[in-house]
Every structure is written in structure tokens, then in C-alpha cells.
Amino acid sequence: MGNGSDPVRIGITMGDINGIGPEVIIKALRNPKILDYCIPVIYGSGKVISYYKNIVKGDEFVYHQARSGDKLQQGKIYVINCWQENVTIAIGKITETGGRYSLMAIDQAIADIQSGWIEGLVTAPIHKKSMQLAGFNYAGHTDYLAYKLGSKDYLMMMIGQHMKIGLVTTHIPLKEVPEKITVSKIKESARILYQTLQKDFGIDRPVIALLGLNPHAGDEGVIGQEELNSIVPAIQELKNNGMMVFGPFSPDGFFGSNQFKKFDGVLAMYHDQGLIPFKTLEFSTGVNFTAGLPVVRTSPDHGTAFDIAGKNTAEPASFSEALFGAIDISRQRKKYLDDRANPLNKHQKQSEERIAES
């Protein structure tokens, strides 16, 4: 990332006002260097931000009020007031209020994405129970954003310094996973992963590993049939379509032997299969990324952390990674789309790089 590029307009939703979202946002943004790379636009409430600013003693954190569509200036942090009324903050509590105002911030950010006013989105954590109390009937941010933005094909991913891992299934009970592991679902997930590695991470020919579902990847059908019936046929069809995909790998040996380091991306069959090894390796630096959306969206890999909310102990590292991730991916996607629109751009850049290396 270089200072020569224009700063990216990044929307930041506040998350649950009773959790650590506002705190980590303030702590991440009070580093003035971040403003060299992005123009942050926080969706929520100036009153809530001021409340948490007092808790974290963030005197160096200065923000400006804005309305959607205003001209934004580099070097400033903006707050969009998504509501005007006073709100009761119940730190560390599950409340309908926390869910309702989380949703108001998300909806305003989505409207501004659709208008093109902001270019990327970072979402601070929401709490599923608080959201349910507010009448929110989606599994989480990912499903709701996909619905609102009209995206049928999307993939939850975790990205970090050591691996990029996508999930075929996400927030469903474990007993429902086997019936969801179909050839078509695996192929769709692998295709999205492959395309996002090209478009959003600049990897021309991604190499992808698919994990098995059962212990020992089924042991040739001895421990389950899902590999033989769904995963292996999907891998063969993907290979026939020219994709570099391999597997199914037994997850324990795959991660235990560091085999994952040989691949650009990994596709896990269910939530914990992918997230346990990922968070073991990347807990403080991991980022949740939604592949397949028309806008770049990231979030930290932690939750609302109600147990430490309001204590000024929350670490902003994962949120900062999510913010820089949104900036980097937004820039890479723009470059990819520019190169696709004008292939001469890519050839010119490659020629310049070869000359510089010689």
C-alpha cells in the first residue's frame, strides 16, 4: 500500500452499542497514519462515540459530523448519525436496543454503498441474540448483506497472514451439514473462492485445497460416503473446468503438517473445521471477508465481547487488520477491474516491472 494512491472511502458500522465495537473503532482510528490510506465514515451515533471516547480517554480521536453524499476530505474521520434520539447504553448486556440500532447503522451503510458514496465496508461485531430481539431473522451480517445487495453467490472467508480459508456451510447446526455438502454447492463455493483469489488478491492461477468432511477424509468410504458421493466428483468437475483444485484432504494432517502453506486458498466443509485452525494461527490478525459481494466487506474475527465491554481493555489489532484488509482488497479489485476493462494497462505495468527488475 502506498501513499500515492487516493484514499479509499471506507464505511464502518458501529456494531452493538453495548459491546466492544465502538471502543476498538476509536482505538484503531486514533492512529493518524490510517488517514493516509482511507477516509473512515462511521455509521452509528456521535453521542455513542463520544460516550466511549470518554471511557478510552481518546482525546486524540477527533471526528466530524457528515450526512450521506457530503464531499469528504482526506485526513478527517466522519460520523453519520443514523438516529437522533438519545439511546440507553447497557454495557455488556444483550438488549433489543443494541440489536435495533446495530441494524439501523447497517441499513444506512448499505444505502450509501448502493449510491456509490462509500467504496468498502468494515462491520464491527453484532450479537445474534440482540439482533433476534430486534426482529432480525438472518444468521448474521453476511447473509443480510448478500440479501440487501442482491448477491446469490457469496462465500464467508477468513483471511490472515498464513492462510485464506472459505466455508461451504457456515452458521448451521452440525447435524445439517452433511445434507448441505452437495456437488453443486461445493463447486459454487470453490468457484467463488477461485475468482476472489484472482480478483481481490491478485493471484492469476490460484491453487486450492478442499478438505474432507469425515475423519481421514472418509477412508475410501469406510468412515462416511460424503467424500465419494460429493467432494471427489466436485473436485473432478472443477479440474475439468481448468481449475487447480486438490483433495479431499484429512483436516488434522493437513493443518498439523503445515500442508496448507502450499495452497493459495483452502475450502472447508463447515464452520469449526475451518475456523478452529484459522483462529489458532491468526486470532489477533485474522479478518472475516465476504467473497462474492459487489462491495468489499471485512470484519474483525472476534465478537461483541460483552464480558470486557466498557473496561478499556479491548485490543484493536483485529479491527485494524480488517480496516487495512478492506483498503487493500478495494484497491486490488479496482486494479483488476481496470485491467479487465483495458488489457493494455496490465501489459504496460508488466513491461514496466520487467524493466525495473533488469
Short mmCIF file of C-alpha atoms in Angstrom, two decimals:
data_model
loop_
_atom_site.label_atom_id
_atom_site.label_comp_id
_atom_site.label_asym_id
_atom_site.label_seq_id
_atom_site.Cartn_x
_atom_site.Cartn_y
_atom_site.Cartn_z
CA MET A 1 0.00 0.00 0.00
CA GLY A 2 1.46 3.34 -0.97
CA ASN A 3 0.63 6.88 -0.05
CA GLY A 4 0.48 7.79 -3.73
CA SER A 5 -2.92 6.14 -4.15
CA ASP A 6 -6.10 8.03 -3.44
CA PRO A 7 -7.54 7.20 0.00
CA VAL A 8 -10.40 4.70 -0.07
CA ARG A 9 -13.75 5.77 1.35
CA ILE A 10 -14.43 3.08 3.95
CA GLY A 11 -17.73 2.79 5.80
CA ILE A 12 -17.54 1.42 9.35
CA THR A 13 -20.67 0.19 11.11
CA MET A 14 -20.56 0.59 14.87
CA GLY A 15 -21.91 -2.86 15.74
CA ASP A 16 -23.71 -3.49 19.02
CA ILE A 17 -23.52 -0.31 21.11
CA ASN A 18 -23.22 -2.46 24.27
CA GLY A 19 -20.15 -4.35 23.02
CA ILE A 20 -16.54 -3.53 22.20
CA GLY A 21 -17.23 -2.27 18.68
CA PRO A 22 -17.14 1.48 19.43
CA GLU A 23 -14.05 1.02 21.62
CA VAL A 24 -11.97 -0.83 19.02
CA ILE A 25 -13.07 1.60 16.30
CA ILE A 26 -11.81 4.56 18.33
CA LYS A 27 -8.57 2.82 19.27
CA ALA A 28 -7.87 1.80 15.65
CA LEU A 29 -8.64 5.22 14.19
CA ARG A 30 -6.78 7.36 16.69
CA ASN A 31 -3.57 6.44 14.88
CA PRO A 32 -3.32 9.38 12.44
CA LYS A 33 -1.37 7.33 9.88
CA ILE A 34 -4.53 5.43 8.99
CA LEU A 35 -5.84 8.62 7.39
CA ASP A 36 -3.10 8.42 4.75
CA TYR A 37 -4.85 5.37 3.33
CA CYS A 38 -8.58 5.82 3.87
CA ILE A 39 -11.37 8.24 4.71
CA PRO A 40 -13.26 6.49 7.54
CA VAL A 41 -17.02 7.04 7.74
CA ILE A 42 -18.51 5.64 10.96
CA TYR A 43 -22.19 4.67 10.91
CA GLY A 44 -23.92 4.98 14.26
CA SER A 45 -24.14 7.98 16.54
CA GLY A 46 -21.83 10.78 17.55
CA LYS A 47 -23.29 10.59 21.05
CA VAL A 48 -22.38 6.92 21.39
CA ILE A 49 -18.89 7.55 20.01
CA SER A 50 -18.39 10.41 22.49
CA TYR A 51 -19.54 8.17 25.35
CA TYR A 52 -16.92 5.54 24.53
CA LYS A 53 -14.31 8.16 23.74
CA ASN A 54 -14.51 9.22 27.38
CA ILE A 55 -14.07 5.62 28.52
CA VAL A 56 -10.95 5.01 26.41
CA LYS A 57 -9.61 8.52 27.10
CA GLY A 58 -9.27 9.06 23.36
CA ASP A 59 -8.60 12.79 23.32
CA GLU A 60 -6.54 12.45 20.15
CA PHE A 61 -9.55 10.91 18.36
CA VAL A 62 -11.33 13.76 16.56
CA TYR A 63 -14.33 13.24 14.31
CA HIS A 64 -16.60 15.36 12.13
CA GLN A 65 -20.32 15.03 11.56
CA ALA A 66 -21.41 14.29 7.99
CA ARG A 67 -24.51 13.48 6.01
CA SER A 68 -24.69 10.87 3.28
CA GLY A 69 -23.49 12.31 -0.01
CA ASP A 70 -21.37 15.08 1.52
CA LYS A 71 -17.99 15.76 -0.04
CA LEU A 72 -15.39 14.01 2.10
CA GLN A 73 -11.91 15.36 2.77
CA GLN A 74 -8.79 13.31 3.26
CA GLY A 75 -7.34 13.48 6.77
CA LYS A 76 -10.71 13.54 8.54
CA ILE A 77 -12.81 10.94 10.36
CA TYR A 78 -16.55 11.24 9.80
CA VAL A 79 -19.58 10.05 11.74
CA ILE A 80 -23.01 9.56 10.17
CA ASN A 81 -25.80 9.89 12.73
CA CYS A 82 -28.15 7.04 11.83
CA TRP A 83 -30.51 8.13 14.60
CA GLN A 84 -31.02 11.37 16.50
CA GLU A 85 -32.63 10.25 19.75
CA ASN A 86 -30.77 9.53 22.96
CA VAL A 87 -30.08 5.83 23.46
CA THR A 88 -29.63 3.94 26.71
CA ILE A 89 -26.30 2.13 26.61
CA ALA A 90 -26.29 -1.05 28.72
CA ILE A 91 -22.63 -2.08 28.54
CA GLY A 92 -22.16 -5.82 28.31
CA LYS A 93 -25.89 -6.59 28.08
CA ILE A 94 -27.99 -8.35 25.45
CA THR A 95 -30.79 -5.90 24.61
CA GLU A 96 -33.32 -5.28 21.88
CA THR A 97 -31.98 -1.72 21.72
CA GLY A 98 -28.50 -2.98 20.89
CA GLY A 99 -29.86 -5.04 18.01
CA ARG A 100 -32.18 -2.33 16.69
CA TYR A 101 -29.51 0.36 16.44
CA SER A 102 -26.97 -2.09 15.01
CA LEU A 103 -29.42 -2.73 12.18
CA MET A 104 -30.06 0.99 11.59
CA ALA A 105 -26.33 1.56 11.10
CA ILE A 106 -26.03 -1.40 8.72
CA ASP A 107 -29.01 -0.27 6.64
CA GLN A 108 -27.67 3.27 6.25
CA ALA A 109 -24.26 1.94 5.22
CA ILE A 110 -25.88 -0.35 2.64
CA ALA A 111 -27.79 2.60 1.16
CA ASP A 112 -24.54 4.54 0.83
CA ILE A 113 -22.81 1.55 -0.76
CA GLN A 114 -25.60 1.32 -3.31
CA SER A 115 -25.26 5.02 -4.11
CA GLY A 116 -21.50 4.62 -4.59
CA TRP A 117 -20.66 7.10 -1.84
CA ILE A 118 -18.51 4.62 0.08
CA GLU A 119 -16.23 2.07 -1.57
CA GLY A 120 -15.71 -0.56 1.13
CA LEU A 121 -17.28 -1.67 4.38
CA VAL A 122 -15.93 -2.81 7.76
CA THR A 123 -18.55 -4.14 10.17
CA ALA A 124 -17.97 -4.12 13.93
CA PRO A 125 -19.48 -7.12 15.76
CA ILE A 126 -23.20 -7.58 16.32
CA HIS A 127 -24.77 -10.02 18.79
CA LYS A 128 -27.10 -12.62 17.29
CA LYS A 129 -29.47 -12.69 20.26
CA SER A 130 -29.78 -8.90 20.42
CA MET A 131 -30.46 -8.87 16.68
CA GLN A 132 -33.15 -11.53 17.06
CA LEU A 133 -34.82 -9.47 19.80
CA ALA A 134 -34.94 -6.62 17.28
CA GLY A 135 -36.67 -8.81 14.69
CA PHE A 136 -33.58 -9.60 12.61
CA ASN A 137 -34.08 -13.04 11.08
CA TYR A 138 -30.73 -13.62 9.41
CA ALA A 139 -27.77 -15.73 10.54
CA GLY A 140 -25.52 -12.66 10.57
CA HIS A 141 -24.02 -9.80 8.60
CA THR A 142 -23.01 -11.99 5.67
CA ASP A 143 -26.46 -13.33 4.78
CA TYR A 144 -28.14 -9.96 5.32
CA LEU A 145 -25.65 -8.02 3.20
CA ALA A 146 -25.93 -10.58 0.42
CA TYR A 147 -29.74 -10.29 0.50
CA LYS A 148 -29.78 -6.49 0.52
CA LEU A 149 -27.13 -6.23 -2.21
CA GLY A 150 -28.77 -8.85 -4.41
CA SER A 151 -25.92 -11.37 -4.25
CA LYS A 152 -26.96 -15.01 -4.55
CA ASP A 153 -23.42 -16.35 -4.84
CA TYR A 154 -21.25 -15.40 -1.87
CA LEU A 155 -18.79 -17.08 0.44
CA MET A 156 -17.70 -16.48 4.02
CA MET A 157 -13.92 -16.39 4.18
CA MET A 158 -11.27 -15.86 6.80
CA ILE A 159 -8.05 -14.26 5.65
CA GLY A 160 -4.80 -13.91 7.53
CA GLN A 161 -1.05 -13.84 7.19
CA HIS A 162 -0.78 -17.62 6.82
CA MET A 163 -3.95 -18.76 5.09
CA LYS A 164 -7.15 -17.85 3.26
CA ILE A 165 -9.99 -20.23 4.03
CA GLY A 166 -13.55 -20.36 2.70
CA LEU A 167 -16.54 -22.21 4.18
CA VAL A 168 -19.02 -24.31 2.18
CA THR A 169 -21.50 -24.11 5.07
CA THR A 170 -21.49 -21.52 7.86
CA HIS A 171 -23.88 -20.94 10.75
CA ILE A 172 -26.00 -24.08 10.70
CA PRO A 173 -26.25 -26.96 13.20
CA LEU A 174 -23.62 -29.63 12.69
CA LYS A 175 -26.25 -32.34 12.08
CA GLU A 176 -27.45 -30.42 8.99
CA VAL A 177 -24.01 -30.14 7.39
CA PRO A 178 -23.85 -33.49 5.52
CA GLU A 179 -27.04 -32.88 3.55
CA LYS A 180 -25.76 -29.43 2.50
CA ILE A 181 -22.48 -30.82 1.17
CA THR A 182 -23.64 -31.37 -2.43
CA VAL A 183 -21.62 -31.42 -5.64
CA SER A 184 -23.26 -28.19 -6.82
CA LYS A 185 -22.70 -26.39 -3.50
CA ILE A 186 -19.04 -27.39 -3.37
CA LYS A 187 -18.49 -26.34 -6.98
CA GLU A 188 -20.18 -22.98 -6.39
CA SER A 189 -18.10 -22.31 -3.26
CA ALA A 190 -14.85 -23.30 -4.97
CA ARG A 191 -15.65 -21.12 -7.97
CA ILE A 192 -16.27 -18.06 -5.76
CA LEU A 193 -13.06 -18.75 -3.83
CA TYR A 194 -11.09 -19.13 -7.08
CA GLN A 195 -12.49 -15.90 -8.53
CA THR A 196 -11.93 -13.86 -5.39
CA LEU A 197 -8.32 -15.05 -5.17
CA GLN A 198 -7.86 -13.72 -8.70
CA LYS A 199 -9.87 -10.52 -8.42
CA ASP A 200 -9.32 -9.47 -4.81
CA PHE A 201 -5.86 -10.90 -4.06
CA GLY A 202 -4.11 -10.71 -7.43
CA ILE A 203 -3.37 -14.45 -7.82
CA ASP A 204 -3.61 -15.30 -11.54
CA ARG A 205 -3.74 -19.11 -11.19
CA PRO A 206 -4.89 -19.98 -7.66
CA VAL A 207 -4.18 -23.42 -6.24
CA ILE A 208 -6.94 -24.56 -3.87
CA ALA A 209 -7.22 -27.41 -1.36
CA LEU A 210 -10.57 -28.99 -0.46
CA LEU A 211 -10.96 -30.64 2.93
CA GLY A 212 -12.86 -33.84 3.55
CA LEU A 213 -15.91 -33.92 5.81
CA ASN A 214 -15.26 -37.11 7.77
CA PRO A 215 -12.23 -38.25 9.80
CA HIS A 216 -9.41 -39.33 7.48
CA ALA A 217 -11.46 -37.83 4.60
CA GLY A 218 -13.73 -40.87 4.79
CA ASP A 219 -11.00 -43.53 4.38
CA GLU A 220 -12.32 -44.55 0.93
CA GLY A 221 -15.88 -44.78 2.21
CA VAL A 222 -15.14 -46.69 5.42
CA ILE A 223 -15.97 -43.63 7.58
CA GLY A 224 -18.76 -41.99 5.61
CA GLN A 225 -19.75 -41.56 1.98
CA GLU A 226 -19.76 -37.77 1.54
CA GLU A 227 -16.26 -37.68 0.07
CA LEU A 228 -17.03 -40.33 -2.55
CA ASN A 229 -20.52 -39.05 -3.35
CA SER A 230 -19.96 -35.30 -3.34
CA ILE A 231 -16.47 -33.97 -2.71
CA VAL A 232 -14.44 -36.13 -5.10
CA PRO A 233 -16.91 -35.69 -8.02
CA ALA A 234 -16.93 -31.91 -7.41
CA ILE A 235 -13.12 -31.80 -7.49
CA GLN A 236 -13.08 -33.75 -10.76
CA GLU A 237 -15.60 -31.44 -12.40
CA LEU A 238 -13.69 -28.37 -11.23
CA LYS A 239 -10.46 -29.80 -12.65
CA ASN A 240 -12.24 -30.48 -15.93
CA ASN A 241 -13.12 -26.78 -15.98
CA GLY A 242 -9.45 -25.86 -15.71
CA MET A 243 -9.24 -25.06 -12.01
CA MET A 244 -6.27 -26.11 -9.89
CA VAL A 245 -8.08 -27.87 -7.04
CA PHE A 246 -6.85 -30.82 -4.97
CA GLY A 247 -8.15 -33.07 -2.20
CA PRO A 248 -10.06 -34.10 -0.28
CA PHE A 249 -7.51 -33.75 2.50
CA SER A 250 -7.88 -35.06 6.02
CA PRO A 251 -8.06 -31.82 8.05
CA ASP A 252 -5.98 -32.97 11.04
CA GLY A 253 -2.94 -33.92 9.00
CA PHE A 254 -3.46 -31.08 6.54
CA PHE A 255 -3.08 -28.42 9.22
CA GLY A 256 -0.83 -30.37 11.56
CA SER A 257 1.83 -30.88 8.88
CA ASN A 258 1.59 -27.28 7.61
CA GLN A 259 0.45 -28.60 4.23
CA PHE A 260 -1.92 -25.62 4.00
CA LYS A 261 1.09 -23.40 3.29
CA LYS A 262 1.36 -24.94 -0.19
CA PHE A 263 -2.04 -23.59 -1.26
CA ASP A 264 -3.39 -20.14 -2.10
CA GLY A 265 -6.76 -20.99 -0.62
CA VAL A 266 -8.48 -23.71 1.40
CA LEU A 267 -12.14 -24.74 1.25
CA ALA A 268 -13.55 -26.19 4.48
CA MET A 269 -16.84 -28.04 4.63
CA TYR A 270 -18.21 -26.50 7.83
CA HIS A 271 -17.68 -23.63 10.26
CA ASP A 272 -15.49 -25.08 13.02
CA GLN A 273 -13.48 -27.24 10.63
CA GLY A 274 -12.09 -24.07 9.11
CA LEU A 275 -12.25 -21.59 11.96
CA ILE A 276 -10.59 -23.62 14.72
CA PRO A 277 -7.26 -23.98 12.87
CA PHE A 278 -7.57 -20.48 11.46
CA LYS A 279 -8.11 -18.80 14.81
CA THR A 280 -5.41 -20.92 16.40
CA LEU A 281 -2.93 -19.42 13.94
CA GLU A 282 -4.42 -15.99 13.25
CA PHE A 283 -6.50 -14.95 16.25
CA SER A 284 -5.15 -11.43 16.67
CA THR A 285 -4.68 -10.71 12.97
CA GLY A 286 -7.45 -12.68 11.25
CA VAL A 287 -10.13 -10.97 9.18
CA ASN A 288 -13.60 -12.09 8.15
CA PHE A 289 -14.15 -11.34 4.45
CA THR A 290 -17.30 -11.89 2.39
CA ALA A 291 -16.32 -13.01 -1.11
CA GLY A 292 -18.73 -12.53 -3.99
CA LEU A 293 -20.37 -9.27 -2.89
CA PRO A 294 -20.37 -6.22 -5.20
CA VAL A 295 -18.61 -4.28 -2.42
CA VAL A 296 -15.58 -5.25 -0.33
CA ARG A 297 -16.71 -6.15 3.19
CA THR A 298 -14.50 -7.21 6.08
CA SER A 299 -14.90 -7.54 9.84
CA PRO A 300 -12.67 -8.48 12.79
CA ASP A 301 -12.64 -12.15 13.72
CA HIS A 302 -13.95 -11.54 17.27
CA GLY A 303 -17.43 -10.97 18.64
CA THR A 304 -19.05 -8.31 20.82
CA ALA A 305 -17.01 -9.49 23.87
CA PHE A 306 -19.65 -8.27 26.34
CA ASP A 307 -17.52 -9.59 29.22
CA ILE A 308 -14.86 -6.91 28.67
CA ALA A 309 -17.01 -4.16 27.14
CA GLY A 310 -16.55 -0.75 28.72
CA LYS A 311 -13.38 -1.74 30.58
CA ASN A 312 -10.92 -0.15 28.15
CA THR A 313 -9.12 -3.48 27.71
CA ALA A 314 -10.26 -4.49 24.21
CA GLU A 315 -7.40 -4.79 21.73
CA PRO A 316 -7.95 -3.14 18.33
CA ALA A 317 -5.49 -5.35 16.37
CA SER A 318 -8.08 -7.47 14.57
CA PHE A 319 -10.23 -4.45 13.75
CA SER A 320 -7.18 -2.63 12.37
CA GLU A 321 -6.40 -5.68 10.22
CA ALA A 322 -10.00 -5.68 8.95
CA LEU A 323 -9.72 -1.99 8.09
CA PHE A 324 -6.43 -2.37 6.23
CA GLY A 325 -7.79 -5.52 4.60
CA ALA A 326 -10.77 -3.58 3.23
CA ILE A 327 -8.41 -0.88 1.91
CA ASP A 328 -6.03 -3.35 0.25
CA ILE A 329 -8.76 -5.52 -1.27
CA SER A 330 -10.68 -2.48 -2.55
CA ARG A 331 -7.55 -1.25 -4.32
CA GLN A 332 -6.72 -4.67 -5.74
CA ARG A 333 -10.27 -5.15 -7.01
CA LYS A 334 -10.25 -1.74 -8.68
CA LYS A 335 -6.91 -2.58 -10.34
CA TYR A 336 -8.28 -5.94 -11.54
CA LEU A 337 -11.40 -4.35 -13.00
CA ASP A 338 -9.36 -1.58 -14.65
CA ASP A 339 -7.05 -4.16 -16.21
CA ARG A 340 -10.03 -6.18 -17.45
CA ALA A 341 -11.59 -3.07 -18.96
CA ASN A 342 -8.32 -2.14 -20.66
CA PRO A 343 -5.93 -5.12 -21.01
CA LEU A 344 -3.23 -2.75 -22.24
CA ASN A 345 -2.97 -1.41 -18.68
CA LYS A 346 -1.85 -4.80 -17.38
CA HIS A 347 0.64 -5.39 -20.20
CA GLN A 348 2.08 -1.90 -19.70
CA LYS A 349 2.52 -2.48 -15.95
CA GLN A 350 4.12 -5.89 -16.53
CA SER A 351 6.57 -4.34 -19.02
CA GLU A 352 7.48 -1.60 -16.55
CA GLU A 353 8.05 -4.19 -13.80
CA ARG A 354 10.32 -6.29 -16.05
CA ILE A 355 12.35 -3.20 -16.99
CA ALA A 356 12.68 -2.23 -13.32
CA GLU A 357 13.93 -5.73 -12.43
CA SER A 358 16.52 -5.88 -15.25
#
